[in-house]
PDB file of C-alpha atoms in Angstrom:
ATOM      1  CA  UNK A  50     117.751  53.646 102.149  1.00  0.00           C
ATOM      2  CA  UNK A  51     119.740  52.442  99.483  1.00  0.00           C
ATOM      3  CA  UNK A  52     121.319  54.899  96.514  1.00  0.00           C
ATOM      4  CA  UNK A  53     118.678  54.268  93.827  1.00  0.00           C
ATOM      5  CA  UNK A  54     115.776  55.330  96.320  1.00  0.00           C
ATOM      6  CA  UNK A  55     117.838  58.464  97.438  1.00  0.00           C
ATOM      7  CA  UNK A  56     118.222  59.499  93.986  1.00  0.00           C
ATOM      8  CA  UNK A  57     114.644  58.680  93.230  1.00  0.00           C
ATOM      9  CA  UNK A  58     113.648  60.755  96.462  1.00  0.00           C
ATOM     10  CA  UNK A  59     115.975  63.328  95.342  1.00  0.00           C
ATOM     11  CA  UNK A  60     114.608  63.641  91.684  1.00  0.00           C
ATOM     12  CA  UNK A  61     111.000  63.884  93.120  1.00  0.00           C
ATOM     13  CA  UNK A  62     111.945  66.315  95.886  1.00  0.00           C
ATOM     14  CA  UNK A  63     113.554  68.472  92.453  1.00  0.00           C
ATOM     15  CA  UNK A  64     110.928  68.497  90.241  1.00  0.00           C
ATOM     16  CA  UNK A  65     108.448  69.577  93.237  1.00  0.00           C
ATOM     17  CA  UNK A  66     110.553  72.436  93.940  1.00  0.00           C
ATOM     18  CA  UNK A  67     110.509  73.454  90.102  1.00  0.00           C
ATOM     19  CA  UNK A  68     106.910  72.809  90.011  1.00  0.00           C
ATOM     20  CA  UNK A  69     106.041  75.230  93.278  1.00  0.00           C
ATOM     21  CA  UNK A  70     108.788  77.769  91.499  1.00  0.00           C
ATOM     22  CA  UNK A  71     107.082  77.904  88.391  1.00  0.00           C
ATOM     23  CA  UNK A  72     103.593  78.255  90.099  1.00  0.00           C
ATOM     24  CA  UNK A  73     104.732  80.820  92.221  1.00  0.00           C
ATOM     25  CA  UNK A  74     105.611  82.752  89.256  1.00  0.00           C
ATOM     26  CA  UNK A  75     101.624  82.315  87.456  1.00  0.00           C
ATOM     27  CA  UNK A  76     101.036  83.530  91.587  1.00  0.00           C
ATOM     28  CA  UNK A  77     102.902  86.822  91.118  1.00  0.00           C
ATOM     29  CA  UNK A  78     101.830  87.068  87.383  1.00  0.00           C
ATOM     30  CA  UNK A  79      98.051  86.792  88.322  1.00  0.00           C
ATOM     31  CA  UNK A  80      98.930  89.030  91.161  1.00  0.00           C
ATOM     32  CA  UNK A  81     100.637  92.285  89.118  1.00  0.00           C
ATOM     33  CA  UNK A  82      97.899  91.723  86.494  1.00  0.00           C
ATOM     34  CA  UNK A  83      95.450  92.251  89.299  1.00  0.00           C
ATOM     35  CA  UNK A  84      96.784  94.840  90.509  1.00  0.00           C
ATOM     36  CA  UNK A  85      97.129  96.586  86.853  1.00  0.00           C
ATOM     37  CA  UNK A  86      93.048  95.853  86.685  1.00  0.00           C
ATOM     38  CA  UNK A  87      93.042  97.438  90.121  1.00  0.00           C
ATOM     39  CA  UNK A  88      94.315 100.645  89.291  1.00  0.00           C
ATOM     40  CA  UNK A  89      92.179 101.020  86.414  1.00  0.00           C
ATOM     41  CA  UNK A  90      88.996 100.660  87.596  1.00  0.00           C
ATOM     42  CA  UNK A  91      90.189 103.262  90.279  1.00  0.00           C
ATOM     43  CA  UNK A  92      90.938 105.368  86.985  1.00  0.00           C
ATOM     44  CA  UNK A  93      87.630 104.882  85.476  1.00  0.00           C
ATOM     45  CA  UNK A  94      86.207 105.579  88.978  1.00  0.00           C
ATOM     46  CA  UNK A  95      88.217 109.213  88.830  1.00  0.00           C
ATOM     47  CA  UNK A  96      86.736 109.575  85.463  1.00  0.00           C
ATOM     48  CA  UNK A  97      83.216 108.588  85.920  1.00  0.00           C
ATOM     49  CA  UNK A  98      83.080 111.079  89.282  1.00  0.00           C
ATOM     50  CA  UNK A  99      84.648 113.921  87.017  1.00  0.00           C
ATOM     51  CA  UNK A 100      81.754 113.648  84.243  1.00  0.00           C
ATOM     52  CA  UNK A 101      79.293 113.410  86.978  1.00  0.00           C
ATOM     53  CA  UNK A 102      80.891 116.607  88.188  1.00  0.00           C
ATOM     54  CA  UNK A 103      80.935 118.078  84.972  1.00  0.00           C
ATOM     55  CA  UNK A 104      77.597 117.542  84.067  1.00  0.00           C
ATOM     56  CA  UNK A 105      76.316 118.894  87.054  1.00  0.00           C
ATOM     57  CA  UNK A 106      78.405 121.974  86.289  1.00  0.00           C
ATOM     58  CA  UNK A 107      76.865 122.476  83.108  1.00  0.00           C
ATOM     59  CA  UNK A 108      73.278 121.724  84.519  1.00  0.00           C
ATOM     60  CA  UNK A 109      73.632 124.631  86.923  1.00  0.00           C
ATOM     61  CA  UNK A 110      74.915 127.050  84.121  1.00  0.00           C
ATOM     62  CA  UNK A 111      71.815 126.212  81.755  1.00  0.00           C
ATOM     63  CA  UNK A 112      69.656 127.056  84.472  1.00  0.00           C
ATOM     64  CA  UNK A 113      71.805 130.518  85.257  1.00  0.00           C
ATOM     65  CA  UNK A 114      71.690 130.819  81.776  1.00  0.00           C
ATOM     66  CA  UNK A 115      67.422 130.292  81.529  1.00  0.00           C
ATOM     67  CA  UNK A 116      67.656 132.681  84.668  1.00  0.00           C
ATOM     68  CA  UNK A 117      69.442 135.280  82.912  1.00  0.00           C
ATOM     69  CA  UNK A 118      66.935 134.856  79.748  1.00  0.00           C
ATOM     70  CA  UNK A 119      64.170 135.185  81.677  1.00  0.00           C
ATOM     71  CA  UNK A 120      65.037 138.250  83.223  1.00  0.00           C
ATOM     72  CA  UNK A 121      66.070 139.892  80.279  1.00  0.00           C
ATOM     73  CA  UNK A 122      63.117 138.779  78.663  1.00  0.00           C
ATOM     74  CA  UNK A 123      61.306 140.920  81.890  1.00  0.00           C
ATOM     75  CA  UNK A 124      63.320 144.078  81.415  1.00  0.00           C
ATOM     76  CA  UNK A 125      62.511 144.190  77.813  1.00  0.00           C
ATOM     77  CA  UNK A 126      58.890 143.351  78.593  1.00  0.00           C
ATOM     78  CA  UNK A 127      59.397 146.645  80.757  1.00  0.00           C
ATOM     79  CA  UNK A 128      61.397 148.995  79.172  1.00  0.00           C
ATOM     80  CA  UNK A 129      58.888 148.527  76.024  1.00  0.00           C
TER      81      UNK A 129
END
């Protein structure tokens, strides 16, 4: 191999390794930004399993709350 293919080799060999650095960065880039959209949905999924437990809270104290009303609405039926 003369010089002038070496250093053609070599220039080729250079820019490939700057190419695979550069998309090994996008790689990791992609990869963190995943992972960012990764822990949110597991946020929202926190959230959305709260409200469902809230609401079901306050479902259950309407009804306790209609219970109540309706006895009342018995005792005062009797006591009159």
């Amino acid at each position: 191999m003369d010089k002038e293919t070496k250093m053609m080799f070599n220039s080729v060999l250079e820019e490939m390794a700057k190419m695979e650095e550069r998309i090994n960065e996008r790689f990791d880039t992609m990869e963190r930004r995943f992972e960012k959209m990764e822990n949110h949905i597991e946020l929202l999924h926190h959230e959305v399993n709260a409200c469902k437990l809230e609401r079901e809270s306050v479902g259950l104290l309407i009804k306790k709350i209609d219970q109540s009303e309706a006895r009342s609405e018995e005792l005062e039926k009797k006591i009159a």
